[in-house]
Short mmCIF file of C-alpha atoms and ligand atoms in Angstrom, two decimals:
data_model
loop_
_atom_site.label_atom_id
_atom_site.label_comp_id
_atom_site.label_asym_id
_atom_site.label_seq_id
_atom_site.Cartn_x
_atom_site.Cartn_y
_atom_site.Cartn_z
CA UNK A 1 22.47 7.77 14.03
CA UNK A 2 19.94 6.30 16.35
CA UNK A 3 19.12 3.77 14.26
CA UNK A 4 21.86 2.35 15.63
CA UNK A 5 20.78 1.57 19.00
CA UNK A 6 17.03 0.19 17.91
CA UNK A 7 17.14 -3.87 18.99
CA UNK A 8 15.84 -4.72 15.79
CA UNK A 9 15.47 -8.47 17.27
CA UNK A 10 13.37 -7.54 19.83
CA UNK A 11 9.65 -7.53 18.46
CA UNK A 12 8.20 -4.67 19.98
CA UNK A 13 3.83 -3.35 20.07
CA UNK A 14 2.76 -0.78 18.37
CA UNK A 15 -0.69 0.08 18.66
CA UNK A 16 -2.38 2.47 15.96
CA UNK A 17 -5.99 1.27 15.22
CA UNK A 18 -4.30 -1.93 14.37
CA UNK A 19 -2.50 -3.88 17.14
CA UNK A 20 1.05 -4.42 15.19
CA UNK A 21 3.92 -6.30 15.96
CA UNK A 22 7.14 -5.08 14.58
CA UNK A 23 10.50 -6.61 14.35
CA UNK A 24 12.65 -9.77 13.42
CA UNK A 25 10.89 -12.83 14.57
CA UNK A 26 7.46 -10.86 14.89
CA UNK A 27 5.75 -14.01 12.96
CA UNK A 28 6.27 -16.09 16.25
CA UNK A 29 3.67 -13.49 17.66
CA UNK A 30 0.83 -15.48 15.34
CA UNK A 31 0.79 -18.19 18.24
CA UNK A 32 -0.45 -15.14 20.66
CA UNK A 33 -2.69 -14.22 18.08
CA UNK A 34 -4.11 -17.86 17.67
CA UNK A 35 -4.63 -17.92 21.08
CA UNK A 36 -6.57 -14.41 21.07
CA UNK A 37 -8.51 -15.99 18.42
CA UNK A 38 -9.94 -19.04 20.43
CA UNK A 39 -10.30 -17.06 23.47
CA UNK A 40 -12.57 -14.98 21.56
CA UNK A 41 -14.42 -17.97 20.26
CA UNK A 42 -13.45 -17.69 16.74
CA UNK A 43 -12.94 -22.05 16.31
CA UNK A 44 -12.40 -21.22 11.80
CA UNK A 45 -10.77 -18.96 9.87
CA UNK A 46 -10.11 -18.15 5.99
CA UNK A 47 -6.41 -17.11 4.34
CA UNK A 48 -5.75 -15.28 1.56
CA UNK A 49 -2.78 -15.00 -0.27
CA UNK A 50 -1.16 -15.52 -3.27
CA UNK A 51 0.53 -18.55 -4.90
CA UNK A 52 4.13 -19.06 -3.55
CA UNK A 53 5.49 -16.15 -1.19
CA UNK A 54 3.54 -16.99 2.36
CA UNK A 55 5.33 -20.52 1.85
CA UNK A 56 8.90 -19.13 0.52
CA UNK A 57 9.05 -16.49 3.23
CA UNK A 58 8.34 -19.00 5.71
CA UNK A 59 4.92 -17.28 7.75
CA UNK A 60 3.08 -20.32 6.27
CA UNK A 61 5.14 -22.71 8.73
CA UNK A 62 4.55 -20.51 11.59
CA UNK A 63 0.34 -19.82 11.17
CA UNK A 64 -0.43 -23.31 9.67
CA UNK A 65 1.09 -24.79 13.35
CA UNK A 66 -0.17 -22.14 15.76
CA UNK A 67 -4.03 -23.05 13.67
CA UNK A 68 -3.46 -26.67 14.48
CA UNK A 69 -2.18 -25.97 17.76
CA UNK A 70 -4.82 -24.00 18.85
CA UNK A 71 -7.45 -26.26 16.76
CA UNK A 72 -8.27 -23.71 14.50
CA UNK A 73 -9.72 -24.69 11.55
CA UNK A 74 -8.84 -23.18 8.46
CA UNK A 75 -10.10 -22.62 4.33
CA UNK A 76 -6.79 -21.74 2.03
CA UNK A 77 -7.58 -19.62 -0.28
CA UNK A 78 -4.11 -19.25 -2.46
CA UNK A 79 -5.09 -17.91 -5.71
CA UNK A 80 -4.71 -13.76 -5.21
CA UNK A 81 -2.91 -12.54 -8.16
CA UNK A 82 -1.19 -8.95 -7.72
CA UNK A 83 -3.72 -6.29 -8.94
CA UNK A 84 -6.51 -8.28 -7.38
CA UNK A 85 -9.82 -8.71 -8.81
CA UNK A 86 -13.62 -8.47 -7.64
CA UNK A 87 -14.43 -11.86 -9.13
CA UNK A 88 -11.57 -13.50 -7.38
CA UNK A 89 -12.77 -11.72 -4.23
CA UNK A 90 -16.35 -13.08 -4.75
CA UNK A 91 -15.27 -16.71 -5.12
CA UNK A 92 -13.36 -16.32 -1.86
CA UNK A 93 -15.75 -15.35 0.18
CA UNK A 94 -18.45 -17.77 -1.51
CA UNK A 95 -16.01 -20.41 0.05
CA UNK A 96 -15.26 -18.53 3.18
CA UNK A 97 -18.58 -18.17 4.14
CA UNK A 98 -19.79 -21.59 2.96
CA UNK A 99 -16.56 -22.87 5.30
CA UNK A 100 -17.63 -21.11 7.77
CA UNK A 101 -15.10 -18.29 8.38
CA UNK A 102 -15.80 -16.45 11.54
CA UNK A 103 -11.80 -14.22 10.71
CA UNK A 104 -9.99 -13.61 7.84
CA UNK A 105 -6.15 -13.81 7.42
CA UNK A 106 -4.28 -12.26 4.65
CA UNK A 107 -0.43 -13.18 4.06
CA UNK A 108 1.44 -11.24 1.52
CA UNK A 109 1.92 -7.74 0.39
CA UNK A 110 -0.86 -5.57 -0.92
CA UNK A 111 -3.25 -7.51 -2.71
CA UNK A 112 -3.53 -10.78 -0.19
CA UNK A 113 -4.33 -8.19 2.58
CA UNK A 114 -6.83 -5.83 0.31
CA UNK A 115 -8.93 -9.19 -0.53
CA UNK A 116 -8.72 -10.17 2.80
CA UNK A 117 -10.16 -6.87 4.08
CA UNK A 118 -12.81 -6.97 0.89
CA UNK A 119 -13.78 -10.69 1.87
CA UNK A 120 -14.04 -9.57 5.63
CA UNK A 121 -16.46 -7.10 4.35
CA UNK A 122 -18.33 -9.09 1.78
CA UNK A 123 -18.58 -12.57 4.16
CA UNK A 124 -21.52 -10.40 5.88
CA UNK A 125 -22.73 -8.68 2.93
CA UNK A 126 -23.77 -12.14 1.21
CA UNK A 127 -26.47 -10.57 -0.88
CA UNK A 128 -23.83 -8.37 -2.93
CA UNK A 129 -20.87 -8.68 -5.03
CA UNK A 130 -17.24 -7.24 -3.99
CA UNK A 131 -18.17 -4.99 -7.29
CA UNK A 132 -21.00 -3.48 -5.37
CA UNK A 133 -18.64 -2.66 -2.05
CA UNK A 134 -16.50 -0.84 -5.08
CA UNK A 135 -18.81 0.98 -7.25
CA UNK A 136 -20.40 2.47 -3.09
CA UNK A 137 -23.54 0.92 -3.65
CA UNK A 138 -23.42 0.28 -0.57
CA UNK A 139 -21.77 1.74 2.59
CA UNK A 140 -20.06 -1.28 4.89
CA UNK A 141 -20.09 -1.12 8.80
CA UNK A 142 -19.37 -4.47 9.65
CA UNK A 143 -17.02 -6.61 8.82
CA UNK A 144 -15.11 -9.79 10.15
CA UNK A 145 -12.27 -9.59 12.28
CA UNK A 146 -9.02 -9.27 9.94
CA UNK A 147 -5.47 -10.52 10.48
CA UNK A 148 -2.71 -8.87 8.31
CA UNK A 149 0.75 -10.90 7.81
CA UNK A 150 2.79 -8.40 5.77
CA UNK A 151 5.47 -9.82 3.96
CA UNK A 152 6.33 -6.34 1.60
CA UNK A 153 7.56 -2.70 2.97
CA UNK A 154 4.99 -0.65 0.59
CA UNK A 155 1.72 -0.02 1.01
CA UNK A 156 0.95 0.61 4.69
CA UNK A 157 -2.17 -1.93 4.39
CA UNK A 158 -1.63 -3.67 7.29
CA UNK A 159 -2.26 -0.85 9.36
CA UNK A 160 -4.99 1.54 7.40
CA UNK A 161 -8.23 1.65 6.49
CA UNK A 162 -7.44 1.46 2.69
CA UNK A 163 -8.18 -1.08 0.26
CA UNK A 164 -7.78 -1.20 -3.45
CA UNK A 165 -9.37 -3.82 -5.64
CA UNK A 166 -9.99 -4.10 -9.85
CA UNK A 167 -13.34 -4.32 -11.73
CA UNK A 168 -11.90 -6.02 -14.81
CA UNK A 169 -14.92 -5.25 -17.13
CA UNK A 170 -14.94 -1.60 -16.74
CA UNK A 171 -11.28 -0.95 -16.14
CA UNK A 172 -11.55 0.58 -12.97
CA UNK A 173 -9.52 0.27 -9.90
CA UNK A 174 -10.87 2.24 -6.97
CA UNK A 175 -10.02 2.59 -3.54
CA UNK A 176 -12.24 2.21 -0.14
CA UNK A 177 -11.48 3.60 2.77
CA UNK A 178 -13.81 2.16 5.81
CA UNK A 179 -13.18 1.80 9.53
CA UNK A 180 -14.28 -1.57 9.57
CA UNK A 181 -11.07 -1.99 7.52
CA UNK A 182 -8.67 -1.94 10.00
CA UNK A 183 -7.18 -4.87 10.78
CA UNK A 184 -7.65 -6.55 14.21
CA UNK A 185 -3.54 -7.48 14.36
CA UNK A 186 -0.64 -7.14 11.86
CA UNK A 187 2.57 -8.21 11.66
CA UNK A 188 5.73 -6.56 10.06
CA UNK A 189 8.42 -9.00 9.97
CA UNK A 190 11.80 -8.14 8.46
CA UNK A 191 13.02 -11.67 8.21
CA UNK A 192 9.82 -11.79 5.49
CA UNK A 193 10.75 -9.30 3.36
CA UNK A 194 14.20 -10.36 2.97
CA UNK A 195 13.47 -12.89 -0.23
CA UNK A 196 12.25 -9.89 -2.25
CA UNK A 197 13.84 -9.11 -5.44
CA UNK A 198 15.68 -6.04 -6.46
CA UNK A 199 12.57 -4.59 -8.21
CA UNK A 200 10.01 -5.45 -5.63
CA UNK A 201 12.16 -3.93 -3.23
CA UNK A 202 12.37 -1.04 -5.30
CA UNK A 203 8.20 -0.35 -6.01
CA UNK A 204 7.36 -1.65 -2.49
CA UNK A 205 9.25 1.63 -0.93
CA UNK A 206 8.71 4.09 -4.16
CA UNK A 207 4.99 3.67 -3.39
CA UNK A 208 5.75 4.70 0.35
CA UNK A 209 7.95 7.24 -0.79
CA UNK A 210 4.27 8.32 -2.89
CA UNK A 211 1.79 7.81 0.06
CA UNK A 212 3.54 10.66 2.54
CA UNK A 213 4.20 13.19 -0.91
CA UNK A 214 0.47 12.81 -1.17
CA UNK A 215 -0.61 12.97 2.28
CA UNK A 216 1.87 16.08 3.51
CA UNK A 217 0.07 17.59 0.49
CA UNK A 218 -3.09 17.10 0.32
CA UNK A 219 -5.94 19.81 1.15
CA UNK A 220 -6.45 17.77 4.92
CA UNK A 221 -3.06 17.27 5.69
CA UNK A 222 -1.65 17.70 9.27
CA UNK A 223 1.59 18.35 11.11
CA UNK A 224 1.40 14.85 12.23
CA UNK A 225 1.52 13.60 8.14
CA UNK A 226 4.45 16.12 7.56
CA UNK A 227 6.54 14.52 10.41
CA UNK A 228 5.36 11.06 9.30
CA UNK A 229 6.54 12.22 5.75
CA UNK A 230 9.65 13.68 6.73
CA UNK A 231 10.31 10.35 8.41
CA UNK A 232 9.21 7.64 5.52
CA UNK A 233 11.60 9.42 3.18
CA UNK A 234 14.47 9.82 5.31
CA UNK A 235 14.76 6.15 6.00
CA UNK A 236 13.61 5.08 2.39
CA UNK A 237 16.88 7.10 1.27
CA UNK A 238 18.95 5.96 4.13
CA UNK A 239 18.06 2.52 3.60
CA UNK A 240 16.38 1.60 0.13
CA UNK A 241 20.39 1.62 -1.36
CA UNK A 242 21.38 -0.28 1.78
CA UNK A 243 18.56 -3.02 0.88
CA UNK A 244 18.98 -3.21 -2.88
CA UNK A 245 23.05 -4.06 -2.51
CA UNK A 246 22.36 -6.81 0.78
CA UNK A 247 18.97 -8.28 0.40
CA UNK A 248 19.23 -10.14 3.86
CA UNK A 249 20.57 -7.00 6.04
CA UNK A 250 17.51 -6.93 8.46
CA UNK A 251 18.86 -3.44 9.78
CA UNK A 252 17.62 -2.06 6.40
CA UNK A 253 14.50 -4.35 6.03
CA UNK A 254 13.80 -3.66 9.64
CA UNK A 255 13.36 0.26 8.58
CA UNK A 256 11.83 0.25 5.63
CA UNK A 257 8.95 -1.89 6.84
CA UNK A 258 8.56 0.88 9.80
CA UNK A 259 8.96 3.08 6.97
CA UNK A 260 6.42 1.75 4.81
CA UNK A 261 4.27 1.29 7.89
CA UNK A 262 4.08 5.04 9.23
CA UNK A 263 3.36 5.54 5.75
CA UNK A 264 0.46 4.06 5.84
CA UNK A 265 -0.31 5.66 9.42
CA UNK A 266 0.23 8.96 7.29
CA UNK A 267 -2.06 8.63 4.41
CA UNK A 268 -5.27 7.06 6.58
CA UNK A 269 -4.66 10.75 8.27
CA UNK A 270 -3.78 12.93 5.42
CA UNK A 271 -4.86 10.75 2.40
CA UNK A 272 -3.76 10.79 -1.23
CA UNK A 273 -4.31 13.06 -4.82
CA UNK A 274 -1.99 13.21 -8.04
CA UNK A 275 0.16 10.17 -8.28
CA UNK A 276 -2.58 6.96 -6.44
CA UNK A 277 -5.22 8.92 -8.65
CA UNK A 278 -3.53 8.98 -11.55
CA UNK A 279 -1.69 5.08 -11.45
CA UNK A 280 -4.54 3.23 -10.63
CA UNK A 281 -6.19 3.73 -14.58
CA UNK A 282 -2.39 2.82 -15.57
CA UNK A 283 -2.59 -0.95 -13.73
CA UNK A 284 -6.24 -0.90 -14.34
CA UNK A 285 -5.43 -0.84 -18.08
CA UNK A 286 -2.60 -3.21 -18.12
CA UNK A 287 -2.48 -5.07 -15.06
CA UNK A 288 0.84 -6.52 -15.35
CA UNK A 289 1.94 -3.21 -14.35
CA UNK A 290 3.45 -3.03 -10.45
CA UNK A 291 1.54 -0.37 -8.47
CA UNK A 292 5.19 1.28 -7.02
CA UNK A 293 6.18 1.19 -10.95
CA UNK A 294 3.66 3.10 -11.96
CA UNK A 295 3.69 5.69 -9.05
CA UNK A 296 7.38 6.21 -9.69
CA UNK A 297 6.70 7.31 -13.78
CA UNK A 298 4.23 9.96 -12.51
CA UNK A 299 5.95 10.94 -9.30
CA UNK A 300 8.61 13.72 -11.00
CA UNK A 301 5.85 15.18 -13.25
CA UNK A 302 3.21 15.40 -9.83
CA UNK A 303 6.32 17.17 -7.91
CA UNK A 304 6.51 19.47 -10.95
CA UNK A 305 3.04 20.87 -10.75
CA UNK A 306 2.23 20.57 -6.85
CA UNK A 307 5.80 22.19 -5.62
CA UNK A 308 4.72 26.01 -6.17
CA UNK A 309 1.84 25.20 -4.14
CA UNK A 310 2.98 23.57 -1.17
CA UNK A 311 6.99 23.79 -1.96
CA UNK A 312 8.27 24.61 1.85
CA UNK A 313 6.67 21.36 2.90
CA UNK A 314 8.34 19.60 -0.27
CA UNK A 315 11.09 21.23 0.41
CA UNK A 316 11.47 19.92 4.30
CA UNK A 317 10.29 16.52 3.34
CA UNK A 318 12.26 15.77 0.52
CA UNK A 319 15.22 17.05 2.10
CA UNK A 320 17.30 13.82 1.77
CA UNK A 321 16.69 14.02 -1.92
CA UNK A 322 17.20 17.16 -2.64
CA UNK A 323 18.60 20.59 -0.86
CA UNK A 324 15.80 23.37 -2.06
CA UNK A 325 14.71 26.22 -0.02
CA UNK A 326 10.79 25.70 -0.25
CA UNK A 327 10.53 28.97 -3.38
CA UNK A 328 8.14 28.55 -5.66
CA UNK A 329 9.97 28.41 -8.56
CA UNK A 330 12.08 25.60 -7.42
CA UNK A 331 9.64 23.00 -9.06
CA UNK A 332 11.69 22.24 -11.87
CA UNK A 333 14.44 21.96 -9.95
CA UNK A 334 12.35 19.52 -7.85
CA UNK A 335 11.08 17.09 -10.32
CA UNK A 336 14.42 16.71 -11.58
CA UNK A 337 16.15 15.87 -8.80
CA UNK A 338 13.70 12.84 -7.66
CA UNK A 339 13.90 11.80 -10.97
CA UNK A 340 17.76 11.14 -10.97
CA UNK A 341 16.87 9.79 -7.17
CA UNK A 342 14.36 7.32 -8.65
CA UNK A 343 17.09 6.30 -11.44
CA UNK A 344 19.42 6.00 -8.82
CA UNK A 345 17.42 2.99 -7.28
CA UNK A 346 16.96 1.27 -10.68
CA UNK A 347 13.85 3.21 -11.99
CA UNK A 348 14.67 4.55 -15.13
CA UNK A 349 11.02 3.93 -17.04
CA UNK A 350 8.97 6.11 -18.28
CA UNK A 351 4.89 5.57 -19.22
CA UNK A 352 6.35 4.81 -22.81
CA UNK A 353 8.30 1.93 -21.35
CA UNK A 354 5.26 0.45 -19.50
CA UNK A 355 3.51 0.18 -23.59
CA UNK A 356 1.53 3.95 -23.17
CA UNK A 357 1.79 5.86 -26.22
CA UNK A 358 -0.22 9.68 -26.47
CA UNK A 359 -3.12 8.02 -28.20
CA UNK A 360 -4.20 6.32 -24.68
CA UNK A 361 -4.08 9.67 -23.00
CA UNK A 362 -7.31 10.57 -23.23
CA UNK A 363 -8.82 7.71 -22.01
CA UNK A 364 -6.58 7.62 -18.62
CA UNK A 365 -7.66 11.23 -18.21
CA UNK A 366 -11.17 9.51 -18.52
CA UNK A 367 -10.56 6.89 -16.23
CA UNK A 368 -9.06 9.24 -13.45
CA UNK A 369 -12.35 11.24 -13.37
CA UNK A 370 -14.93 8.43 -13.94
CA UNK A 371 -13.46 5.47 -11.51
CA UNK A 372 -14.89 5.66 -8.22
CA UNK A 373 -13.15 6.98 -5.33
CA UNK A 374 -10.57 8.59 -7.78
CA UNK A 375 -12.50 11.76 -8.11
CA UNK A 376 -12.12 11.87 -4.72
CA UNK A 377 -8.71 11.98 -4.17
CA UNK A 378 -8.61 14.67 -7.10
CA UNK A 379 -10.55 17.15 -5.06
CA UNK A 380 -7.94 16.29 -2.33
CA UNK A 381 -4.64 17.77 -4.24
CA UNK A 382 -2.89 21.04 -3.68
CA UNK A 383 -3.30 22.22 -7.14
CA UNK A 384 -6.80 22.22 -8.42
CA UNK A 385 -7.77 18.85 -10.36
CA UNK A 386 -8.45 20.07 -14.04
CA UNK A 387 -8.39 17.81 -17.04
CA UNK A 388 -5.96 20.09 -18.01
CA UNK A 389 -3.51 19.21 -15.22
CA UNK A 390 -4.04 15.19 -15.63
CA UNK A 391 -3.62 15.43 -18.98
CA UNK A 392 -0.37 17.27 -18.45
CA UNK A 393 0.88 15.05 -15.87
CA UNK A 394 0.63 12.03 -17.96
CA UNK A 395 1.77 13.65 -21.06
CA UNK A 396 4.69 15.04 -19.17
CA UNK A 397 5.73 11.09 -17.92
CA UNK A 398 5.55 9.76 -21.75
FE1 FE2 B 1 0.02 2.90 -2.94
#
């Protein structure tokens, strides 16, 4: 296994859009950063995050010191919750701009990093709201410099052009995609994912697992998001056990951040349909729910009616799953077999364990259709989009 002989001590550069750093110890790579940051006259800077992880993981330490080393000032902004919201977005950049913020940093999984890139945004969009940037009333093309510290292996953030952020009043939880997204550097750091419990572990590298699914079947996939696909799963499978029994084996972290991060690479190319489309009304409605949680419920039914359209590249992706030949009427077969994969991790739930009963079907059919951006994604998948099909999906994951 080659995996083997990968020095997953040495921090290595890899550039996508994003200039990342991957690799045990990768957080000492801020103090370059810093230093990029003065030398391109940037003198203050805001960071997001959330409450307690970019302390307990230890990144704080290392970017608090390499500010004040360099003489960066800096606005901390600690108060992203997961399933962030526009209002809490709009407060942050009222204070980043009236600090003066000329980059934003965002430390911590998902939501730290989709604020940041929304605040980048919205710091030079002062006359609108972060619910305006959502409901495309406008169309961004600037944006400040971003700086993504990723401390979870899901959601491919740190390197795409994605961001997902709530409107609490309507319910809606859309997605942007915009080049002016991407962030400047990243940083995937093993040693910072290692503090992350059994079920964060778990939804961080489901909702990888979900991105490539998507993107290796979606109407604009590529051969590049089947490879990436094929790639994501195999070392979610190989390593995703490995991780839940030995929190601290960085081997294991190591790969399922690179997992989670060619992920990402894979849906900014190929994009995503069924399972993003169909989750986000799910967390929109009950935000308590975790994103990877939600994905996983819906994944088995999704595999069920996408496999007899696109079942030999299910077939070759999934492979470390399940053993199917890529035949059409292997779908059952299919679903089945990630769903005793998913249990095998520790997902058991089903959308009647996260408090959905068949009376709320209707309206998350409603919400997949009406919430912007989500329609979009629809028009993406293999199988066409119906309100039949949702509806069936959903019912099928009661
Ligand atoms: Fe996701």
């Amino acid at each position: 296994m080659w995996e083997k002989t990968m020095p997953v001590n040495e921090v290595r550069e890899i550039i996508t859009k994003t200039h990342l750093y991957l690799g045990a110890g990768a957080i000492q790579k801020f103090n370059d950063i810093a230093k990029d940051l003065v030398n391109k006259g940037i003198k203050k800077v805001a960071i997001l995050t959330g409450k307690a992880a970019y302390i307990k993981t230890g990144a704080w330490d290392v970017v608090s010191k390499a500010l004040e080393e360099n003489g960066i000032e800096y606005l901390l902004y600690n108060k992203i919750t997961p399933n962030p919201n526009s209002h809490d977005c709009d407060e942050a950049r009222d204070l980043a701009v009236e600090f003066g913020a000329e980059a934003i940093i965002g430390i911590g999984g998902g939501s730290p990093i989709d604020s940041a890139k929304s605040v980048a945004i919205m710091c030079c969009y002062k006359e609108n709201t972060t619910a305006d940037l959502y409901e495309y009333k406008f169309t961004p093309d600037k944006a400040l410099p971003i700086i993504a510290i990723n401390t979870t292996h899901g959601t491919g953030t740190e390197v795409d052009r994605f961001a997902v952020v709530s409107l609490l009043e309507k319910e809606y939880k859309p997605a942007i995609a915009y080049e002016v997204c991407y962030p400047m550097y990243a940083i995937d750091d093993p040693n910072l994912m290692v503090g992350l419990g059994k079920g964060q572990t778990c939804y961080t590298s489901v909702d990888a697992v979900n991105h490539v699914v998507e993107a290796a079947t979606s109407l604009v996939t590529s051969p590049y998001c089947v490879m990436l696909a094929k790639e994501t799963i195999r070392l979610v499978h190989q390593y995703l056990p490995v991780a839940l029994e030995e929190p601290n084996n960085i081997e294991a972290r190591y790969f399922l951040t690179y997992a989670s991060m060619i992920g990402g690479v894979c849906f900014d190319n190929g994009m995503l349909h069924y399972t993003h489309a169909l989750e986000h009304p799910l967390s929109a409605v009950k935000p308590d729910i975790t994103h990877g949680l939600g994905l996983a419920v819906l994944l088995p039914a999704v595999i069920r009616h996408i496999y007899p359209a696109c079942s030999e590249v299910l077939a070759e992706i999934l492979r470390p799953i399940v053993q199917l030949e890529g035949k059409e009427n292997e779908a059952e077969e299919a679903a089945l077999k990630v769903k005793e994969w998913l249990v095998s991790v520790g997902i058991k739930e089903t959308l009647k364990d996260l408090g959905f009963t068949e009376k709320d079907v209707p309206k998350l059919v409603e919400l997949a259709f009406t919430t912007p951006s989500l329609d979009l994604l629809l028009s993406l998948a293999p199988v066409k989009a119906t309100k039949e099909v949702v509806e069936a999906i959903y019912r099928e994951s009661l």
